[in-house]
Coordinates of C-alpha atoms and ligand atoms in Angstrom, one line a residue:
M3 CA -59.5 312.2 89.9
A4 CA -61.1 312.0 93.4
E5 CA -64.2 314.2 93.8
G6 CA -63.3 317.8 94.8
T7 CA -59.7 317.4 94.0
Q8 CA -58.2 320.5 92.4
Q9 CA -56.3 319.9 89.2
D10 CA -52.7 320.7 89.8
P11 CA -51.4 322.6 86.7
A12 CA -47.9 321.1 87.2
Q13 CA -49.4 317.6 86.9
T14 CA -51.8 318.3 84.0
G15 CA -49.2 320.3 82.2
T16 CA -51.4 323.4 81.8
H17 CA -48.8 325.9 83.1
S18 CA -47.7 327.8 80.0
A19 CA -44.2 329.0 80.8
V20 CA -41.9 328.7 77.8
R21 CA -38.8 326.6 78.4
R22 CA -35.8 326.7 76.1
D23 CA -33.6 324.3 77.9
W24 CA -35.2 320.9 76.9
T25 CA -32.8 318.0 77.2
R26 CA -32.7 315.1 74.8
A27 CA -33.9 312.7 77.5
E28 CA -36.9 314.9 78.4
V29 CA -38.1 315.1 74.8
Q30 CA -37.6 311.4 74.2
A31 CA -39.6 310.7 77.4
L32 CA -42.5 312.8 76.0
F33 CA -42.4 310.8 72.8
A34 CA -42.4 307.6 74.9
L35 CA -45.5 308.5 76.9
P36 CA -48.6 306.3 76.5
F37 CA -50.5 307.9 73.6
N38 CA -53.5 309.0 75.7
D39 CA -51.2 310.6 78.4
L40 CA -49.3 312.5 75.7
L41 CA -52.4 313.8 74.0
F42 CA -54.0 314.8 77.3
R43 CA -50.9 316.8 78.3
A44 CA -50.6 318.4 74.8
H45 CA -54.3 319.2 74.6
S46 CA -54.3 320.7 78.1
L47 CA -51.5 323.1 77.2
H48 CA -53.2 323.9 73.9
R49 CA -56.3 324.9 75.7
A50 CA -54.4 327.0 78.3
N51 CA -52.8 329.0 75.5
F52 CA -55.2 329.0 72.5
E53 CA -58.8 329.0 71.6
P54 CA -59.1 325.2 71.2
N55 CA -61.6 325.2 68.3
A56 CA -59.9 327.7 66.0
V57 CA -57.5 327.0 63.2
Q58 CA -55.5 329.6 61.3
L59 CA -55.5 329.3 57.5
S60 CA -52.5 330.2 55.4
T61 CA -52.6 329.9 51.6
L62 CA -49.4 329.1 49.6
L63 CA -48.3 330.3 46.2
S64 CA -45.2 329.2 44.4
I65 CA -43.9 332.5 42.9
K66 CA -40.8 330.9 41.3
T67 CA -40.9 327.2 40.5
G68 CA -38.3 324.6 40.0
A69 CA -34.7 324.6 38.6
C70 CA -33.3 325.0 42.1
P71 CA -29.6 324.4 42.5
E72 CA -29.9 322.8 45.9
D73 CA -30.1 319.0 46.4
C74 CA -32.7 318.6 49.2
A75 CA -33.6 314.9 48.8
Y76 CA -37.3 315.4 49.4
C77 CA -37.8 318.3 46.9
P78 CA -39.5 318.1 43.5
Q79 CA -38.0 321.5 42.7
S80 CA -34.4 320.5 42.7
A81 CA -32.8 320.8 39.2
R82 CA -30.8 317.6 40.1
F83 CA -33.8 315.3 40.0
D84 CA -36.1 314.4 37.1
T85 CA -39.6 314.9 38.5
G86 CA -41.2 316.2 35.3
L87 CA -41.9 319.5 36.9
K88 CA -42.1 322.5 34.6
A89 CA -39.8 325.3 35.8
E90 CA -41.3 328.8 35.9
A91 CA -39.7 332.3 36.3
L92 CA -40.7 334.7 39.0
L93 CA -44.5 335.4 38.6
P94 CA -45.7 338.9 37.6
L95 CA -47.0 341.1 40.4
E96 CA -50.5 341.1 39.0
E97 CA -50.7 337.3 39.1
V98 CA -49.6 337.3 42.7
K99 CA -52.1 340.0 43.6
R100 CA -54.9 338.0 42.0
A101 CA -54.0 334.8 43.9
A102 CA -53.7 336.7 47.2
A103 CA -57.1 338.3 46.7
E104 CA -58.6 334.9 46.0
A105 CA -57.0 333.4 49.1
K106 CA -58.5 336.2 51.2
A107 CA -61.9 335.7 49.6
N108 CA -61.7 332.0 50.5
G109 CA -61.0 332.9 54.2
A110 CA -57.2 332.7 54.5
T111 CA -55.6 335.2 56.9
R112 CA -52.0 334.7 55.7
F113 CA -50.5 334.5 52.2
C114 CA -47.2 332.6 51.9
M115 CA -45.1 332.9 48.8
G116 CA -42.4 330.4 48.1
A117 CA -39.5 330.6 45.7
A118 CA -37.2 327.7 44.6
W119 CA -34.0 329.6 45.3
R120 CA -30.9 328.8 47.2
S121 CA -30.9 332.5 48.2
P122 CA -32.5 335.5 46.5
K123 CA -30.6 338.0 44.3
D124 CA -31.0 341.6 45.4
R125 CA -32.8 342.5 42.2
D126 CA -35.3 339.6 42.7
L127 CA -35.8 340.7 46.3
E128 CA -37.1 344.1 45.2
K129 CA -39.8 342.3 43.2
V130 CA -40.7 340.1 46.2
A131 CA -40.8 343.2 48.4
A132 CA -43.4 344.7 46.0
M133 CA -45.4 341.5 46.3
V134 CA -45.3 341.7 50.1
R135 CA -46.6 345.3 50.0
E136 CA -49.5 344.2 47.8
V137 CA -50.4 341.3 50.1
K138 CA -50.3 343.6 53.1
A139 CA -52.5 346.1 51.2
L140 CA -55.2 343.4 51.0
G141 CA -55.2 343.1 54.8
L142 CA -53.5 339.7 54.8
E143 CA -50.5 338.7 56.8
S144 CA -47.5 338.0 54.6
C145 CA -45.0 335.2 54.6
V146 CA -42.2 334.4 52.2
T147 CA -39.8 331.5 51.9
L148 CA -36.9 332.3 49.6
G149 CA -33.9 330.3 50.9
M150 CA -30.9 331.8 52.7
L151 CA -31.1 335.5 53.6
K152 CA -28.3 338.0 54.3
P153 CA -29.0 340.6 57.0
H154 CA -29.6 343.5 54.5
Q155 CA -32.1 341.3 52.7
A156 CA -34.0 340.5 55.8
E157 CA -34.1 344.2 56.6
Q158 CA -35.4 345.0 53.1
L159 CA -38.2 342.5 53.6
A160 CA -39.0 343.9 57.0
D161 CA -39.2 347.4 55.5
A162 CA -41.7 346.1 53.0
G163 CA -43.9 345.0 56.0
L164 CA -43.2 341.3 55.9
D165 CA -44.7 339.5 58.9
Y166 CA -43.2 336.0 58.7
Y167 CA -40.2 334.4 57.0
N168 CA -40.4 330.6 56.6
H169 CA -37.1 328.7 56.7
N170 CA -37.2 325.2 58.0
L171 CA -34.5 323.2 59.9
D172 CA -36.2 320.2 58.1
T173 CA -34.7 317.5 60.4
S174 CA -32.3 316.8 63.3
P175 CA -28.7 318.1 63.1
E176 CA -27.6 314.4 63.0
Y177 CA -29.8 313.3 60.1
Y178 CA -29.5 316.5 58.1
G179 CA -26.4 315.4 56.1
E180 CA -28.5 312.4 54.7
I181 CA -30.9 314.9 53.2
I182 CA -29.0 318.0 52.0
S183 CA -25.4 318.5 51.1
T184 CA -25.5 321.9 49.4
R185 CA -26.0 324.0 52.6
T186 CA -25.4 323.3 56.3
Y187 CA -27.5 323.3 59.4
E188 CA -25.4 326.3 60.5
D189 CA -26.4 328.2 57.3
R190 CA -30.0 327.7 58.3
L191 CA -29.5 328.9 61.8
D192 CA -27.7 332.0 60.5
T193 CA -30.7 332.8 58.2
L194 CA -33.0 332.5 61.2
E195 CA -30.8 334.8 63.2
N196 CA -30.8 337.4 60.4
V197 CA -34.6 337.2 60.1
R198 CA -35.0 337.7 63.9
A199 CA -32.5 340.6 63.9
A200 CA -34.6 342.4 61.3
G201 CA -37.7 342.0 63.5
V202 CA -39.6 339.6 61.2
K203 CA -41.4 336.7 62.8
V204 CA -40.0 333.2 62.3
C205 CA -41.9 330.3 60.7
C206 CA -39.6 327.3 61.2
G207 CA -40.3 323.6 61.4
G208 CA -39.4 320.4 59.5
I209 CA -40.5 317.3 57.7
V210 CA -41.1 313.9 59.2
G211 CA -41.4 310.6 57.4
M212 CA -38.1 311.0 55.6
G213 CA -36.7 307.7 57.0
E214 CA -35.4 309.5 60.1
S215 CA -35.4 307.7 63.5
D216 CA -37.6 308.5 66.5
G217 CA -34.6 310.2 68.1
D218 CA -34.2 312.5 65.0
R219 CA -37.8 313.7 65.4
A220 CA -37.2 314.4 69.0
E221 CA -34.0 316.3 68.2
L222 CA -35.6 318.4 65.5
L223 CA -38.3 319.5 67.9
R224 CA -35.7 320.1 70.7
T225 CA -33.6 322.2 68.4
L226 CA -36.6 324.3 67.5
A227 CA -37.7 324.7 71.1
N228 CA -34.3 325.7 72.3
L229 CA -33.6 328.4 69.7
P230 CA -32.8 331.8 71.3
Q231 CA -36.5 332.6 70.7
Q232 CA -39.0 330.0 69.8
P233 CA -40.5 330.3 66.2
E234 CA -43.9 331.9 66.3
S235 CA -45.0 329.4 63.7
V236 CA -43.9 325.8 63.5
P237 CA -44.9 323.9 60.3
I238 CA -44.8 320.1 60.7
N239 CA -44.7 318.6 57.2
E240 CA -45.2 315.0 56.5
L241 CA -43.0 314.0 53.5
V242 CA -44.9 314.1 50.2
P243 CA -43.0 311.5 48.3
V244 CA -42.4 312.7 44.8
A245 CA -41.3 310.2 42.1
G246 CA -37.9 311.1 40.8
T247 CA -36.6 312.5 44.1
P248 CA -34.3 310.3 46.2
L249 CA -37.1 310.0 48.8
G250 CA -39.8 309.2 46.2
E251 CA -40.2 305.6 47.5
T252 CA -39.9 306.2 51.2
A253 CA -42.2 304.1 53.4
K254 CA -45.0 306.0 55.1
L255 CA -44.6 306.9 58.7
D256 CA -46.9 305.4 61.3
P257 CA -49.7 307.9 61.6
F258 CA -49.6 307.8 65.4
E259 CA -45.9 308.8 65.2
F260 CA -47.0 311.8 63.2
V261 CA -49.6 312.7 65.8
R262 CA -47.1 312.3 68.6
T263 CA -44.8 314.7 66.8
I264 CA -47.5 317.4 66.7
A265 CA -48.2 316.7 70.4
V266 CA -44.6 317.0 71.5
A267 CA -44.3 320.2 69.4
R268 CA -47.2 321.7 71.2
I269 CA -45.7 320.8 74.6
L270 CA -42.3 322.1 73.8
M271 CA -43.6 325.3 72.1
P272 CA -46.8 326.1 74.0
R273 CA -47.4 329.5 72.5
S274 CA -46.4 328.9 68.9
Y275 CA -48.8 328.1 66.2
V276 CA -48.2 324.5 65.2
R277 CA -49.1 324.0 61.5
L278 CA -50.3 320.7 60.2
S279 CA -48.6 321.3 56.9
A280 CA -47.7 319.2 53.8
G281 CA -49.1 315.7 53.7
R282 CA -52.8 316.3 54.5
T283 CA -54.1 315.0 51.2
E284 CA -53.1 311.5 52.2
M285 CA -54.3 311.9 55.8
S286 CA -57.7 310.7 56.9
D287 CA -60.1 313.1 58.5
E288 CA -59.8 311.2 61.7
M289 CA -56.0 311.6 61.7
Q290 CA -56.3 315.3 61.1
A291 CA -58.8 315.6 64.0
L292 CA -56.3 313.9 66.2
C293 CA -53.7 316.4 65.1
F294 CA -56.0 319.3 66.0
F295 CA -56.6 317.7 69.4
A296 CA -52.9 317.3 69.9
G297 CA -52.3 321.0 69.4
A298 CA -52.1 321.7 65.6
N299 CA -53.9 325.1 65.1
S300 CA -52.9 326.1 61.6
I301 CA -53.1 324.5 58.1
F302 CA -52.3 325.3 54.6
Y303 CA -55.6 326.0 52.9
G304 CA -56.0 325.9 49.2
E305 CA -55.8 323.3 46.6
R306 CA -52.1 323.4 46.0
L307 CA -49.1 323.6 48.3
L308 CA -46.1 324.7 46.1
T309 CA -46.0 322.1 43.4
T310 CA -48.1 319.2 44.9
G311 CA -51.7 318.9 45.9
N312 CA -53.5 319.8 49.1
P313 CA -57.1 318.9 50.1
Q314 CA -59.9 320.6 48.1
N315 CA -61.4 323.6 50.0
D316 CA -64.8 321.9 50.3
R317 CA -63.2 318.9 51.9
D318 CA -61.6 321.1 54.5
R319 CA -64.8 323.1 55.0
A320 CA -66.7 319.9 55.6
L321 CA -64.1 318.6 58.0
F322 CA -64.2 321.9 60.0
E323 CA -68.0 321.7 60.1
R324 CA -68.0 318.1 61.4
L325 CA -65.5 319.0 64.1
G326 CA -67.0 322.3 65.1
V327 CA -63.7 324.0 64.2
K328 CA -63.8 327.6 63.1
P329 CA -61.2 329.2 60.8
E330 CA -59.4 332.0 62.7
T331 CA -60.6 335.3 61.3
R332 CA -58.3 337.6 63.3
V333 CA -55.0 338.5 61.7
T334 CA -52.6 337.2 64.3
T335 CA -49.7 339.6 63.7
E336 CA -49.6 340.8 67.2
V337 CA -49.2 337.4 68.9
A338 CA -46.1 337.5 71.0
V339 CA -44.0 334.5 71.9
S340 CA -42.3 335.0 75.2
C341 CA -38.7 333.8 75.2
G342 CA -38.3 333.7 78.9
T343 CA -37.2 330.5 80.5
Ligands
LIG8 N1 -36.1 327.2 48.5 C1 -36.5 327.7 49.8 C2 -35.9 326.8 50.9 O1 -35.7 325.6 50.7 O2 -35.6 327.4 51.9 C3 -38.0 327.8 50.0 C4 -38.9 326.8 49.4 S1 -38.8 325.1 50.0 C5 -39.8 324.2 48.9 C6 -39.8 325.2 51.5 C7 -39.9 324.0 52.3 O3 -40.9 323.1 51.8 C8 -38.7 323.1 52.6 O4 -37.9 323.6 53.5 C9 -39.3 321.8 53.0 O5 -39.5 321.8 54.4 C10 -40.7 321.8 52.4 N2 -40.9 320.7 51.4 C11 -40.3 320.7 50.2 N3 -40.6 319.6 49.5 C12 -41.4 318.9 50.4 C13 -42.0 317.6 50.3 N4 -41.9 316.8 49.2 N5 -42.7 317.1 51.4 C14 -42.8 317.9 52.5 N6 -42.3 319.1 52.6 C15 -41.5 319.6 51.6
LIG9 C1 -43.5 324.5 54.8 O1 -43.0 324.1 55.9 N1 -44.3 323.7 54.0 C2 -44.7 324.4 52.8 C3 -44.2 325.8 53.1 N2 -43.4 325.7 54.3 C4 -43.4 326.6 52.1 C5 -44.2 323.8 51.5 C6 -44.6 322.3 51.4 C7 -44.1 321.9 50.1 C8 -44.6 320.5 49.7 C9 -44.1 320.0 48.4 C10 -44.6 320.9 47.2 O2 -45.8 321.2 47.1 O3 -43.7 321.3 46.4
LIG10 FE1 -34.5 324.3 46.4 FE2 -35.9 324.8 48.6 FE3 -36.4 322.6 47.1 FE4 -34.2 322.7 48.6 S1 -36.3 322.8 49.4 S2 -34.4 322.0 46.5 S3 -33.7 324.9 48.4 S4 -36.7 324.7 46.5

């Protein structure tokens, strides 16, 4: 830039209005930008909306493992695939409390509980509501992912003080049928609507590296960004290929394509937390650093995801130290995502 020239926010992309009318061509054009241009634009927006050196930490716990009736092709917990996973019934409350307290002691601000259900039964939901209350009592944000929810179930969780409900779109509407046949994209959108209507914040993202095309990644992000209200939290998972699942042998995605996905998510959803989610164990520190630069500002912290591994805490702490990144200490419950266009 010439000396003395003012940076025009419209050129640098630092204006932070939230748009929900993204077209297919616009999103594909972002993906097609030269890498440096894309990262510059995403990072500028990231800085305009967030503290650029802070990363929010969420810890996961599988509260009910395996034996799931659904056929999600990526998932080690489906009863249809032989992955050698040991199924476990819903955990006792005390065990959940202990894990949440440990997560807090390790520096997490959010505790996320996942259950391998197609949808919860009302009697199970009461037990999960009790878990949410205990997590809240520890001063942690709460998140659960339990499958499809009916309106009264979402309200029951809201009454228990639930902060976030995680329910992913997983992929583009076009590729979805290649991955799951036991529930529709529309079912997922209905659950998101029920969660919103109950006043619970939405955590919704997807998985990349499942053999989808560039266009599918663009359409996943476009669908997320054009929802009636953008999700407050957007997990971007890289497929963890698990032997025995139909996607167990899937070839790895080009790491730069993964970073591009994070960058485009940041541009499309400038005020949402973008979580660098599953797949970090296999990522280099350099790749994770690029993801943070591109706009990722949340991770799953703790040595397990649900059933697969995650980086050891000391590896993450060392990475943060080397990058001058600080874990976010503030509980972010009050962050509002504007839905104006
Ligand atoms: N059963 C509930 C459901 O599917 O809505 C909640 C738990 S499910 C395991 C939560 C999410 O984990 C899925 O939507 C998917 O995005 C992610 N996931 C599952 N297996 C994965 C894998 N092998 N690699 C990456 N992400 C995965
Ligand atoms: C999300 O988007 N990723 C997390 C969380 N939400 C529930 C789950 C990742 C699961 C990875 C495979 C496993 O550990 O079972
Ligand atoms: Fe079941 Fe959820 Fe796994 Fe699908 S992703 S098989 S619904 S646990």
